[in-house]
PDB file of C-alpha atoms in Angstrom:
ATOM      1  CA  UNK A 185      18.420 -16.306  15.734  1.00  0.00           C
ATOM      2  CA  UNK A 186      18.962 -14.745  12.286  1.00  0.00           C
ATOM      3  CA  UNK A 187      21.934 -17.016  11.610  1.00  0.00           C
ATOM      4  CA  UNK A 188      19.780 -20.193  11.933  1.00  0.00           C
ATOM      5  CA  UNK A 189      17.964 -21.707   9.003  1.00  0.00           C
ATOM      6  CA  UNK A 190      14.226 -21.975   9.474  1.00  0.00           C
ATOM      7  CA  UNK A 191      11.828 -24.146   7.508  1.00  0.00           C
ATOM      8  CA  UNK A 192       8.814 -22.022   8.361  1.00  0.00           C
ATOM      9  CA  UNK A 193       8.251 -18.311   8.606  1.00  0.00           C
ATOM     10  CA  UNK A 194       9.306 -16.772  11.943  1.00  0.00           C
ATOM     11  CA  UNK A 195       7.572 -13.936  13.851  1.00  0.00           C
ATOM     12  CA  UNK A 196      10.032 -12.133  16.126  1.00  0.00           C
ATOM     13  CA  UNK A 197       8.675  -9.407  18.432  1.00  0.00           C
ATOM     14  CA  UNK A 198      11.116  -6.886  19.842  1.00  0.00           C
ATOM     15  CA  UNK A 199       9.578  -4.536  22.408  1.00  0.00           C
ATOM     16  CA  UNK A 200      11.525  -1.270  22.830  1.00  0.00           C
ATOM     17  CA  UNK A 201      11.234   1.110  25.723  1.00  0.00           C
ATOM     18  CA  UNK A 202      13.343   3.931  24.210  1.00  0.00           C
ATOM     19  CA  UNK A 203      11.445   7.223  23.826  1.00  0.00           C
ATOM     20  CA  UNK A 204       9.505   7.556  27.059  1.00  0.00           C
ATOM     21  CA  UNK A 205       9.316  10.055  29.892  1.00  0.00           C
ATOM     22  CA  UNK A 206      12.388  10.546  32.114  1.00  0.00           C
ATOM     23  CA  UNK A 207      14.314  10.509  28.818  1.00  0.00           C
ATOM     24  CA  UNK A 208      17.425  11.915  30.465  1.00  0.00           C
ATOM     25  CA  UNK A 209      17.525   8.805  32.696  1.00  0.00           C
ATOM     26  CA  UNK A 210      17.650   6.672  29.497  1.00  0.00           C
ATOM     27  CA  UNK A 211      20.440   8.801  27.876  1.00  0.00           C
ATOM     28  CA  UNK A 212      22.411   9.430  31.070  1.00  0.00           C
ATOM     29  CA  UNK A 213      21.715  13.105  30.473  1.00  0.00           C
ATOM     30  CA  UNK A 214      23.297  13.093  26.957  1.00  0.00           C
ATOM     31  CA  UNK A 215      21.745  14.842  23.957  1.00  0.00           C
ATOM     32  CA  UNK A 216      23.023  16.257  20.700  1.00  0.00           C
ATOM     33  CA  UNK A 217      21.128  19.542  20.348  1.00  0.00           C
ATOM     34  CA  UNK A 218      19.427  21.600  23.025  1.00  0.00           C
ATOM     35  CA  UNK A 219      15.778  22.123  22.210  1.00  0.00           C
ATOM     36  CA  UNK A 220      13.746  24.134  24.716  1.00  0.00           C
ATOM     37  CA  UNK A 221      14.580  22.073  27.825  1.00  0.00           C
ATOM     38  CA  UNK A 222      17.055  19.373  28.801  1.00  0.00           C
ATOM     39  CA  UNK A 223      14.280  16.740  29.107  1.00  0.00           C
ATOM     40  CA  UNK A 224      12.983  17.603  25.606  1.00  0.00           C
ATOM     41  CA  UNK A 225      16.484  17.402  24.241  1.00  0.00           C
ATOM     42  CA  UNK A 226      17.079  14.047  25.778  1.00  0.00           C
ATOM     43  CA  UNK A 227      13.759  12.809  24.504  1.00  0.00           C
ATOM     44  CA  UNK A 228      14.695  13.831  20.919  1.00  0.00           C
ATOM     45  CA  UNK A 229      18.078  12.014  21.370  1.00  0.00           C
ATOM     46  CA  UNK A 230      16.272   8.857  22.365  1.00  0.00           C
ATOM     47  CA  UNK A 231      14.516   8.992  18.985  1.00  0.00           C
ATOM     48  CA  UNK A 232      17.951   9.183  17.198  1.00  0.00           C
ATOM     49  CA  UNK A 233      19.027   6.171  19.250  1.00  0.00           C
ATOM     50  CA  UNK A 234      15.885   4.270  18.188  1.00  0.00           C
ATOM     51  CA  UNK A 235      16.603   5.211  14.529  1.00  0.00           C
ATOM     52  CA  UNK A 236      20.134   3.841  14.886  1.00  0.00           C
ATOM     53  CA  UNK A 237      18.871   0.600  16.414  1.00  0.00           C
ATOM     54  CA  UNK A 238      16.350   0.123  13.623  1.00  0.00           C
ATOM     55  CA  UNK A 239      19.096   0.833  11.077  1.00  0.00           C
ATOM     56  CA  UNK A 240      21.311  -1.889  12.638  1.00  0.00           C
ATOM     57  CA  UNK A 241      18.389  -4.382  12.789  1.00  0.00           C
ATOM     58  CA  UNK A 242      17.525  -3.643   9.067  1.00  0.00           C
ATOM     59  CA  UNK A 243      21.235  -4.255   8.097  1.00  0.00           C
ATOM     60  CA  UNK A 244      21.338  -7.518   9.964  1.00  0.00           C
ATOM     61  CA  UNK A 245      18.085  -8.712   8.348  1.00  0.00           C
ATOM     62  CA  UNK A 246      19.244  -7.600   4.894  1.00  0.00           C
ATOM     63  CA  UNK A 247      22.663  -9.243   5.349  1.00  0.00           C
ATOM     64  CA  UNK A 248      20.947 -12.507   6.501  1.00  0.00           C
ATOM     65  CA  UNK A 249      20.053 -13.159   2.832  1.00  0.00           C
ATOM     66  CA  UNK A 250      16.561 -14.263   3.858  1.00  0.00           C
ATOM     67  CA  UNK A 251      13.376 -12.507   2.901  1.00  0.00           C
ATOM     68  CA  UNK A 252      11.913 -10.401   5.675  1.00  0.00           C
ATOM     69  CA  UNK A 253       9.335  -7.832   6.643  1.00  0.00           C
ATOM     70  CA  UNK A 254       9.772  -5.550   9.553  1.00  0.00           C
ATOM     71  CA  UNK A 255       7.060  -3.443  11.188  1.00  0.00           C
ATOM     72  CA  UNK A 256       7.828  -0.635  13.611  1.00  0.00           C
ATOM     73  CA  UNK A 257       5.238   1.414  15.495  1.00  0.00           C
ATOM     74  CA  UNK A 258       4.701   3.238  18.735  1.00  0.00           C
ATOM     75  CA  UNK A 259       1.941   2.440  21.086  1.00  0.00           C
ATOM     76  CA  UNK A 260       1.236   6.063  22.039  1.00  0.00           C
ATOM     77  CA  UNK A 261       2.354   9.677  21.692  1.00  0.00           C
ATOM     78  CA  UNK A 262       3.169  12.210  24.340  1.00  0.00           C
ATOM     79  CA  UNK A 263       2.155  15.736  25.316  1.00  0.00           C
ATOM     80  CA  UNK A 264       4.217  18.631  26.605  1.00  0.00           C
ATOM     81  CA  UNK A 265       3.853  19.586  30.207  1.00  0.00           C
ATOM     82  CA  UNK A 266       5.155  22.809  31.659  1.00  0.00           C
ATOM     83  CA  UNK A 267       5.458  24.067  28.076  1.00  0.00           C
ATOM     84  CA  UNK A 268       7.980  26.864  27.547  1.00  0.00           C
ATOM     85  CA  UNK A 269       9.540  26.489  30.976  1.00  0.00           C
ATOM     86  CA  UNK A 270      13.011  25.189  31.793  1.00  0.00           C
ATOM     87  CA  UNK A 271      11.383  22.062  33.291  1.00  0.00           C
ATOM     88  CA  UNK A 272       9.327  21.298  30.115  1.00  0.00           C
ATOM     89  CA  UNK A 273       8.840  17.599  29.731  1.00  0.00           C
ATOM     90  CA  UNK A 274       6.721  15.014  27.889  1.00  0.00           C
ATOM     91  CA  UNK A 275       4.139  12.725  29.447  1.00  0.00           C
ATOM     92  CA  UNK A 276       1.207  10.493  28.512  1.00  0.00           C
ATOM     93  CA  UNK A 277      -1.976  12.353  27.784  1.00  0.00           C
ATOM     94  CA  UNK A 278      -5.284  11.769  26.001  1.00  0.00           C
ATOM     95  CA  UNK A 279      -6.449  15.320  25.224  1.00  0.00           C
ATOM     96  CA  UNK A 280      -4.651  15.981  21.943  1.00  0.00           C
ATOM     97  CA  UNK A 281      -4.517  14.464  18.465  1.00  0.00           C
ATOM     98  CA  UNK A 282      -0.762  14.323  18.800  1.00  0.00           C
ATOM     99  CA  UNK A 283      -1.089  11.854  21.699  1.00  0.00           C
ATOM    100  CA  UNK A 284      -2.371   9.317  19.078  1.00  0.00           C
ATOM    101  CA  UNK A 285      -0.168  10.230  16.073  1.00  0.00           C
ATOM    102  CA  UNK A 286       2.614   7.659  16.145  1.00  0.00           C
ATOM    103  CA  UNK A 287       5.133   6.375  13.727  1.00  0.00           C
ATOM    104  CA  UNK A 288       4.130   3.194  11.794  1.00  0.00           C
ATOM    105  CA  UNK A 289       6.416   1.763   9.104  1.00  0.00           C
ATOM    106  CA  UNK A 290       6.772  -1.472   7.168  1.00  0.00           C
ATOM    107  CA  UNK A 291      10.077  -2.332   5.581  1.00  0.00           C
ATOM    108  CA  UNK A 292      10.491  -5.509   3.501  1.00  0.00           C
ATOM    109  CA  UNK A 293      13.353  -7.168   1.710  1.00  0.00           C
ATOM    110  CA  UNK A 294      11.451  -7.004  -1.568  1.00  0.00           C
ATOM    111  CA  UNK A 295      10.595  -3.276  -1.357  1.00  0.00           C
ATOM    112  CA  UNK A 296      11.104  -1.458  -4.660  1.00  0.00           C
ATOM    113  CA  UNK A 297      10.180   2.055  -3.609  1.00  0.00           C
ATOM    114  CA  UNK A 298       9.624   4.254  -0.602  1.00  0.00           C
ATOM    115  CA  UNK A 299       5.976   5.103  -0.057  1.00  0.00           C
ATOM    116  CA  UNK A 300       4.402   7.466   2.522  1.00  0.00           C
ATOM    117  CA  UNK A 301       0.799   6.885   3.220  1.00  0.00           C
ATOM    118  CA  UNK A 302      -1.072   9.940   4.556  1.00  0.00           C
ATOM    119  CA  UNK A 303      -4.348   8.191   5.267  1.00  0.00           C
ATOM    120  CA  UNK A 304      -5.207   8.202   8.984  1.00  0.00           C
ATOM    121  CA  UNK A 305      -5.121   4.793  10.724  1.00  0.00           C
ATOM    122  CA  UNK A 306      -6.281   3.579  14.065  1.00  0.00           C
ATOM    123  CA  UNK A 307      -4.732   1.088  16.474  1.00  0.00           C
ATOM    124  CA  UNK A 308      -8.314  -0.267  16.743  1.00  0.00           C
ATOM    125  CA  UNK A 309      -7.686  -1.800  13.284  1.00  0.00           C
ATOM    126  CA  UNK A 310      -4.303  -3.293  14.088  1.00  0.00           C
ATOM    127  CA  UNK A 311      -5.551  -6.929  13.968  1.00  0.00           C
ATOM    128  CA  UNK A 312      -6.762  -6.215  10.489  1.00  0.00           C
ATOM    129  CA  UNK A 313      -3.290  -5.003   9.529  1.00  0.00           C
ATOM    130  CA  UNK A 314      -1.655  -7.941  11.215  1.00  0.00           C
ATOM    131  CA  UNK A 315      -3.914 -10.355   9.346  1.00  0.00           C
ATOM    132  CA  UNK A 316      -3.198  -8.696   6.033  1.00  0.00           C
ATOM    133  CA  UNK A 317       0.587  -8.574   6.732  1.00  0.00           C
ATOM    134  CA  UNK A 318       1.029 -12.161   7.928  1.00  0.00           C
ATOM    135  CA  UNK A 319      -1.800 -13.860   5.997  1.00  0.00           C
ATOM    136  CA  UNK A 320      -3.238 -15.200   9.288  1.00  0.00           C
ATOM    137  CA  UNK A 321      -7.022 -15.291   9.075  1.00  0.00           C
ATOM    138  CA  UNK A 322      -9.656 -15.569  11.766  1.00  0.00           C
ATOM    139  CA  UNK A 323     -13.411 -15.076  11.629  1.00  0.00           C
ATOM    140  CA  UNK A 324     -13.150 -12.671  14.570  1.00  0.00           C
ATOM    141  CA  UNK A 325     -10.929 -10.281  12.598  1.00  0.00           C
ATOM    142  CA  UNK A 326     -13.119  -7.847  10.602  1.00  0.00           C
ATOM    143  CA  UNK A 327     -11.050  -6.236   7.843  1.00  0.00           C
ATOM    144  CA  UNK A 328     -12.702  -2.994   6.872  1.00  0.00           C
ATOM    145  CA  UNK A 329     -10.150  -1.733   4.294  1.00  0.00           C
ATOM    146  CA  UNK A 330      -6.640  -2.448   2.992  1.00  0.00           C
ATOM    147  CA  UNK A 331      -4.492  -1.054   5.885  1.00  0.00           C
ATOM    148  CA  UNK A 332      -1.469  -0.304   3.735  1.00  0.00           C
ATOM    149  CA  UNK A 333      -3.333   1.993   1.295  1.00  0.00           C
ATOM    150  CA  UNK A 334      -4.580   5.533   0.891  1.00  0.00           C
ATOM    151  CA  UNK A 335      -8.159   4.299   1.331  1.00  0.00           C
ATOM    152  CA  UNK A 336      -9.920   6.183   4.074  1.00  0.00           C
ATOM    153  CA  UNK A 337     -10.580   4.151   7.258  1.00  0.00           C
ATOM    154  CA  UNK A 338     -13.801   5.970   8.178  1.00  0.00           C
ATOM    155  CA  UNK A 339     -14.321   7.733  11.507  1.00  0.00           C
ATOM    156  CA  UNK A 340     -11.452   7.269  13.914  1.00  0.00           C
ATOM    157  CA  UNK A 341     -12.280   6.921  17.668  1.00  0.00           C
ATOM    158  CA  UNK A 342      -9.829   6.776  20.517  1.00  0.00           C
ATOM    159  CA  UNK A 343     -10.332   5.436  24.056  1.00  0.00           C
ATOM    160  CA  UNK A 344      -9.419   8.111  26.643  1.00  0.00           C
ATOM    161  CA  UNK A 345      -8.072   7.500  30.150  1.00  0.00           C
ATOM    162  CA  UNK A 346     -11.622   7.207  31.484  1.00  0.00           C
ATOM    163  CA  UNK A 347     -12.181   4.361  28.944  1.00  0.00           C
ATOM    164  CA  UNK A 348     -14.624   6.522  26.984  1.00  0.00           C
ATOM    165  CA  UNK A 349     -14.827   6.335  23.211  1.00  0.00           C
ATOM    166  CA  UNK A 350     -13.962   9.822  21.745  1.00  0.00           C
ATOM    167  CA  UNK A 351     -13.980  10.981  18.160  1.00  0.00           C
ATOM    168  CA  UNK A 352     -10.400  11.783  17.182  1.00  0.00           C
ATOM    169  CA  UNK A 353     -11.476  14.912  15.379  1.00  0.00           C
ATOM    170  CA  UNK A 354     -12.904  16.370  18.646  1.00  0.00           C
ATOM    171  CA  UNK A 355      -9.481  16.297  20.306  1.00  0.00           C
ATOM    172  CA  UNK A 356      -7.409  19.464  20.640  1.00  0.00           C
ATOM    173  CA  UNK A 357      -3.947  19.968  18.985  1.00  0.00           C
ATOM    174  CA  UNK A 358      -0.587  20.326  20.636  1.00  0.00           C
ATOM    175  CA  UNK A 359       1.727  21.346  17.862  1.00  0.00           C
ATOM    176  CA  UNK A 360       5.481  21.263  18.594  1.00  0.00           C
ATOM    177  CA  UNK A 361       7.477  24.280  17.445  1.00  0.00           C
ATOM    178  CA  UNK A 362      11.177  23.773  18.217  1.00  0.00           C
ATOM    179  CA  UNK A 363      11.750  27.542  18.164  1.00  0.00           C
ATOM    180  CA  UNK A 364       8.888  29.165  20.044  1.00  0.00           C
TER     181      UNK A 364
END
């Protein structure tokens, strides 16, 4: 697909299923460093595999000679279960801020500098980002702020598993310490 010439911009969506529970099934039990439990170690290894895949994809895009913009994000975070035990593992949850803190990055062929934005963002504003990123406009998309900026987004609300709107700041924390 990258080798073909295109007269119009292309949107390519690649859905990854890498870093999810039962991580040892995904890595065939392989991991580089033991961290607290085998499942946690395998999970961390799936993250290095995702990093490697993204590096290869970036190299292919860069080597294509075409201009590009790549967005990577995760749809959810995970929480520790059976914390501190040999069977410790990660699973979906909605009780902690970390369940909603996910990677989000934009890499473009014309980037001049690396920039880390600390301002909190919400998936509820993703369509606004998508509109700003692609230039696609629709009257139904309400853009509240420049997504790629340090401008505050206002109050962040999440939708919990009971489909209730919850203030992000009212969620607990589940900090990961690799050496408890």
